CSV table of C-alpha atoms in Angstrom, one decimal:
chain,number,residue,atom,x,y,z
A,1,MET,CA,9.7,11.5,-16.2
A,2,ARG,CA,12.2,9.7,-14.0
A,3,GLY,CA,12.3,5.9,-14.1
A,4,SER,CA,11.1,3.9,-11.2
A,5,LYS,CA,13.7,3.6,-8.4
A,6,LEU,CA,11.5,2.1,-5.7
A,7,LYS,CA,13.4,-0.4,-3.6
A,8,SER,CA,10.6,-1.5,-1.3
A,9,LYS,CA,10.9,-4.9,0.3
A,10,ILE,CA,8.0,-7.3,-0.2
A,11,ILE,CA,7.3,-8.5,3.3
A,12,VAL,CA,3.8,-9.8,4.0
A,13,GLY,CA,2.9,-10.9,7.5
A,14,VAL,CA,3.3,-14.7,8.1
A,15,LEU,CA,0.0,-15.9,9.6
A,16,SER,CA,-0.7,-19.4,10.9
A,17,ALA,CA,-3.7,-20.9,9.2
A,18,SER,CA,-5.6,-21.6,12.3
A,19,LEU,CA,-5.3,-18.1,13.6
A,20,VAL,CA,-6.2,-16.5,10.3
A,21,THR,CA,-9.2,-18.8,10.0
A,22,SER,CA,-10.6,-17.8,13.4
A,23,LEU,CA,-9.7,-14.1,13.3
A,24,LEU,CA,-9.4,-12.9,9.8
A,25,PRO,CA,-11.3,-15.2,7.3
A,26,SER,CA,-11.4,-12.6,4.7
A,27,TYR,CA,-7.6,-12.1,4.9
A,28,SER,CA,-7.1,-15.9,4.7
A,29,PHE,CA,-9.1,-16.1,1.6
A,30,ALA,CA,-7.6,-13.1,0.0
A,31,GLN,CA,-4.0,-14.2,0.6
A,32,THR,CA,-4.6,-17.7,-0.6
A,33,SER,CA,-6.4,-16.4,-3.6
A,34,TYR,CA,-3.6,-13.9,-4.2
A,35,GLU,CA,-0.9,-16.6,-4.3
A,36,ARG,CA,-2.9,-19.0,-6.5
A,37,ASN,CA,-4.0,-16.3,-9.0
A,38,LYS,CA,-0.5,-14.8,-9.2
A,39,VAL,CA,0.9,-18.1,-10.3
A,40,ALA,CA,-1.9,-18.6,-12.9
A,41,TYR,CA,-1.3,-15.1,-14.2
A,42,GLU,CA,2.5,-15.5,-14.5
A,43,GLN,CA,2.1,-18.8,-16.3
A,44,GLY,CA,0.0,-17.1,-19.0
A,45,ASP,CA,-3.2,-19.0,-18.2
A,46,ASP,CA,-6.6,-17.5,-19.0
A,47,CYS,CA,-7.0,-15.0,-16.2
A,48,ASN,CA,-10.7,-14.9,-16.5
A,49,LYS,CA,-10.4,-18.0,-14.3
A,50,CYS,CA,-8.5,-16.0,-11.6
A,51,GLU,CA,-10.7,-16.4,-8.6
A,52,PRO,CA,-12.4,-13.2,-7.5
A,53,LEU,CA,-13.6,-12.5,-4.0
A,54,SER,CA,-16.7,-14.6,-3.4
A,55,GLN,CA,-19.9,-13.0,-2.1
A,56,GLU,CA,-19.5,-15.0,1.2
A,57,SER,CA,-15.9,-13.8,1.6
A,58,TYR,CA,-16.9,-10.2,0.7
A,59,ASN,CA,-19.7,-10.3,3.3
A,60,ASN,CA,-17.2,-11.6,5.9
A,61,LEU,CA,-14.9,-8.7,5.0
A,62,VAL,CA,-17.7,-6.1,5.4
A,63,GLU,CA,-18.7,-7.7,8.7
A,64,LYS,CA,-15.1,-7.4,10.0
A,65,PHE,CA,-14.0,-4.1,8.5
A,66,GLY,CA,-17.0,-2.3,7.0
A,67,GLU,CA,-17.6,-1.5,3.4
A,68,PRO,CA,-14.4,-1.0,1.4
A,69,VAL,CA,-13.5,2.6,0.8
A,70,ASN,CA,-13.7,3.6,-2.9
A,71,VAL,CA,-10.5,5.5,-3.4
A,72,GLN,CA,-10.7,9.0,-4.9
A,73,ASP,CA,-9.9,9.6,-8.5
A,74,THR,CA,-10.0,13.3,-9.2
A,75,ASP,CA,-8.2,15.5,-11.7
A,76,ASN,CA,-6.8,17.5,-8.8
A,77,GLY,CA,-5.5,14.4,-7.0
A,78,PHE,CA,-3.9,13.2,-10.2
A,79,LYS,CA,-2.3,16.6,-10.8
A,80,ILE,CA,-0.8,16.7,-7.3
A,81,GLY,CA,0.3,13.1,-7.4
A,82,MET,CA,2.0,13.4,-10.8
A,83,GLU,CA,3.6,16.8,-9.8
A,84,ILE,CA,5.2,15.1,-6.8
A,85,ALA,CA,6.2,12.1,-8.9
A,86,LYS,CA,7.8,14.3,-11.6
A,87,SER,CA,9.7,16.5,-9.1
A,88,ASP,CA,12.7,15.4,-7.0
A,89,LEU,CA,10.9,15.8,-3.7
A,90,GLU,CA,10.9,12.1,-3.0
A,91,GLU,CA,14.4,11.5,-4.3
A,92,LYS,CA,16.0,14.3,-2.3
A,93,ALA,CA,14.2,13.8,1.0
A,94,ILE,CA,16.7,13.4,3.7
A,95,ILE,CA,16.8,10.4,6.1
A,96,THR,CA,18.3,11.6,9.4
A,97,GLU,CA,20.5,9.5,11.7
A,98,SER,CA,17.4,8.8,13.8
A,99,GLY,CA,15.6,7.4,10.8
A,100,LEU,CA,13.2,10.2,10.4
A,101,ILE,CA,12.4,12.0,7.1
A,102,LYS,CA,13.3,15.7,6.5
A,103,ASN,CA,12.3,17.6,3.4
A,104,PHE,CA,15.3,18.7,1.4
A,105,TYR,CA,13.5,21.9,0.4
A,106,THR,CA,12.1,24.6,2.7
A,107,SER,CA,9.5,26.0,0.3
A,108,ALA,CA,7.4,25.2,-2.7
A,109,THR,CA,9.3,27.9,-4.7
A,110,GLU,CA,12.6,26.3,-3.9
A,111,ALA,CA,11.3,22.9,-4.8
A,112,GLY,CA,9.8,24.2,-8.0
A,113,VAL,CA,6.3,22.8,-7.3
A,114,SER,CA,2.9,24.2,-6.4
A,115,GLU,CA,2.0,25.1,-2.8
A,116,GLU,CA,-0.6,22.3,-2.9
A,117,ALA,CA,1.9,19.7,-3.9
A,118,PHE,CA,4.5,20.9,-1.4
A,119,ASN,CA,1.9,20.8,1.4
A,120,SER,CA,0.7,17.3,0.4
A,121,PHE,CA,4.3,16.1,0.5
A,122,GLU,CA,4.9,17.7,3.9
A,123,SER,CA,1.7,15.9,5.2
A,124,SER,CA,3.0,12.6,4.0
A,125,ILE,CA,6.4,13.2,5.7
A,126,GLY,CA,4.5,13.9,8.9
A,127,GLN,CA,2.5,10.7,8.6
A,128,LEU,CA,5.6,8.6,7.8
A,129,ASN,CA,7.6,10.0,10.7
A,130,GLU,CA,4.9,9.0,13.1
A,131,LEU,CA,5.1,5.4,11.6
A,132,VAL,CA,8.9,5.4,11.9
A,133,GLN,CA,8.6,6.3,15.6
A,134,LYS,CA,6.1,3.5,16.1
A,135,GLY,CA,8.4,1.0,14.3
A,136,GLU,CA,5.9,0.4,11.6
A,137,ILE,CA,8.2,1.5,8.7
A,138,SER,CA,11.9,2.2,8.3
A,139,PHE,CA,14.0,3.8,5.6
A,140,GLY,CA,17.4,3.1,4.1
A,141,ASN,CA,19.3,5.8,2.4
A,142,SER,CA,16.3,7.5,0.8
A,143,LEU,CA,12.5,7.8,0.9
A,144,LEU,CA,12.5,5.4,-2.1
A,145,ASP,CA,14.2,2.6,0.0
A,146,PHE,CA,11.7,1.5,2.7
A,147,ASN,CA,10.9,-1.6,4.6
A,148,LEU,CA,7.6,-2.7,6.2
A,149,PRO,CA,8.2,-5.0,9.2
A,150,LYS,CA,7.3,-8.6,9.2
A,151,THR,CA,4.5,-9.5,11.6
A,152,ASN,CA,4.2,-13.1,12.7
A,153,LEU,CA,1.0,-13.6,14.6
A,154,SER,CA,1.7,-17.2,15.3
A,155,THR,CA,4.4,-16.1,17.8
A,156,SER,CA,1.9,-14.0,19.8
A,157,ILE,CA,1.7,-15.1,23.4
A,158,ASN,CA,-2.0,-15.0,24.0
A,159,GLN,CA,-5.3,-14.2,22.3
A,160,LEU,CA,-5.2,-10.6,23.4
A,161,ASP,CA,-1.9,-10.0,21.8
A,162,ILE,CA,-3.1,-11.8,18.6
A,163,GLN,CA,-6.3,-9.7,18.5
A,164,SER,CA,-4.3,-6.5,19.0
A,165,ALA,CA,-1.9,-7.3,16.3
A,166,ALA,CA,-4.7,-8.2,13.9
A,167,THR,CA,-7.0,-5.3,14.6
A,168,PRO,CA,-7.8,-3.5,11.3
A,169,ARG,CA,-7.5,0.2,11.0
A,170,GLY,CA,-10.3,0.7,8.6
A,171,SER,CA,-7.9,0.3,5.7
A,172,VAL,CA,-9.8,-1.7,3.2
A,173,TYR,CA,-9.9,0.0,-0.2
A,174,LYS,CA,-11.5,-0.7,-3.5
A,175,PHE,CA,-9.8,0.1,-6.8
A,176,ASN,CA,-11.6,-0.1,-10.1
A,177,ASN,CA,-9.8,-1.2,-13.3
A,178,ASP,CA,-8.9,2.4,-14.4
A,179,GLN,CA,-7.5,3.2,-11.0
A,180,ALA,CA,-5.4,0.0,-11.0
A,181,ILE,CA,-3.9,0.9,-14.4
A,182,LYS,CA,-3.1,4.4,-13.2
A,183,LEU,CA,-1.5,3.1,-10.1
A,184,GLN,CA,0.8,0.8,-12.2
A,185,LYS,CA,1.6,3.7,-14.5
A,186,MET,CA,2.4,6.0,-11.7
A,187,ILE,CA,4.8,3.5,-10.1
A,188,ALA,CA,6.4,2.7,-13.5
A,189,GLY,CA,6.9,6.5,-13.9
A,190,GLY,CA,8.8,6.8,-10.6
A,191,ALA,CA,6.0,7.6,-8.2
A,192,ALA,CA,6.6,6.6,-4.6
A,193,ILE,CA,4.7,6.8,-1.3
A,194,ALA,CA,3.9,10.5,-1.2
A,195,ALA,CA,2.7,10.7,-4.8
A,196,ILE,CA,0.5,7.7,-4.5
A,197,ALA,CA,-1.0,8.9,-1.2
A,198,ALA,CA,-1.7,12.3,-2.8
A,199,TYR,CA,-3.4,11.0,-5.9
A,200,PHE,CA,-5.6,8.4,-4.3
A,201,GLY,CA,-6.3,10.2,-1.1
A,202,ILE,CA,-5.1,7.4,1.1
A,203,PRO,CA,-2.8,7.3,4.2
A,204,ALA,CA,0.9,7.1,3.7
A,205,VAL,CA,1.1,3.7,5.3
A,206,ALA,CA,-1.4,2.3,2.9
A,207,ALA,CA,0.4,3.8,0.0
A,208,ALA,CA,3.6,2.2,1.2
A,209,ALA,CA,2.0,-1.2,1.4
A,210,LEU,CA,0.5,-0.7,-2.1
A,211,SER,CA,3.9,0.3,-3.5
A,212,THR,CA,5.4,-2.8,-2.0
A,213,LEU,CA,2.8,-5.1,-3.7
A,214,ALA,CA,3.0,-3.2,-7.0
A,215,ALA,CA,6.8,-3.0,-7.1
A,216,GLY,CA,7.3,-6.6,-5.9
A,217,ALA,CA,4.7,-9.4,-6.5
A,218,GLY,CA,2.2,-7.2,-8.3
A,219,ILE,CA,-1.3,-5.9,-7.6
A,220,CYS,CA,-4.4,-8.0,-8.2
A,221,ASN,CA,-6.0,-6.5,-11.2
A,222,TRP,CA,-5.8,-9.9,-13.0
A,223,ASN,CA,-9.4,-9.9,-14.2
A,224,GLY,CA,-9.3,-6.4,-15.5
A,225,ARG,CA,-12.1,-5.5,-13.0
A,226,GLY,CA,-10.1,-3.9,-10.3
A,227,PHE,CA,-9.2,-5.2,-6.9
A,228,ILE,CA,-9.7,-4.9,-3.1
A,229,PHE,CA,-6.6,-4.0,-1.0
A,230,LEU,CA,-6.5,-4.9,2.6
A,231,TYR,CA,-4.1,-3.3,5.1
A,232,MET,CA,-4.6,-4.6,8.6
A,233,GLY,CA,-1.5,-3.4,10.4
A,234,PRO,CA,2.3,-3.4,10.3
A,235,GLY,CA,3.3,-6.0,7.7
A,236,ILE,CA,-0.2,-7.5,7.3
A,237,PHE,CA,-1.6,-6.6,3.9
A,238,THR,CA,-2.7,-8.3,0.7
A,239,CYS,CA,-5.1,-7.8,-2.2
A,240,THR,CA,-7.7,-9.9,-4.1
A,241,PRO,CA,-9.1,-9.4,-7.6
A,242,LEU,CA,-12.7,-8.4,-8.3
């Protein structure tokens, strides 16, 4: 299994405290909790004291975004995700001059993978190219080198702009402890966006943001009970432990 070569940039949206408090209280809590708990975890403190999402904050989150989606965890999803991760589909994907992604291979047979894995990878390419065209993600020399744009809501001109920038896309996901461990193992084993999206059944953009957290500052499974992952738009994402 190839080693992790992910070069994602950890860029989380910069939000003014007053705007976050009024628009996204659940994000405000989650991001503050994330930063505080990460420090405690890295310093070797007892992480049973890492602050989980409170019932009040959880209720706020549900009110704003609906119940978090329990990500899939199926044998078939794992098989497809690991097949993509073990192949060179992600490594050999071509980044064109326009910044779009093109599959190096033209068929599953040529790539040495199953039709299901090949089609899943093609689906991720399609999703990612749409995001590239919208300016929500960009790539360097390969699919493993990506950048999520920084969003600064405090520079928005008016309330409408702010609300538009902060509008969630139903991307609030719940990972249990086993799924969090599998996610970490997948990334350590070389899995990138397409493999993660295939395994957990989540959109490519959510997989990209998760990859950024995991490869950079780390996901929030500090209590060994899983975590909630919030993706609210370009560059606005975080997680909080359960």
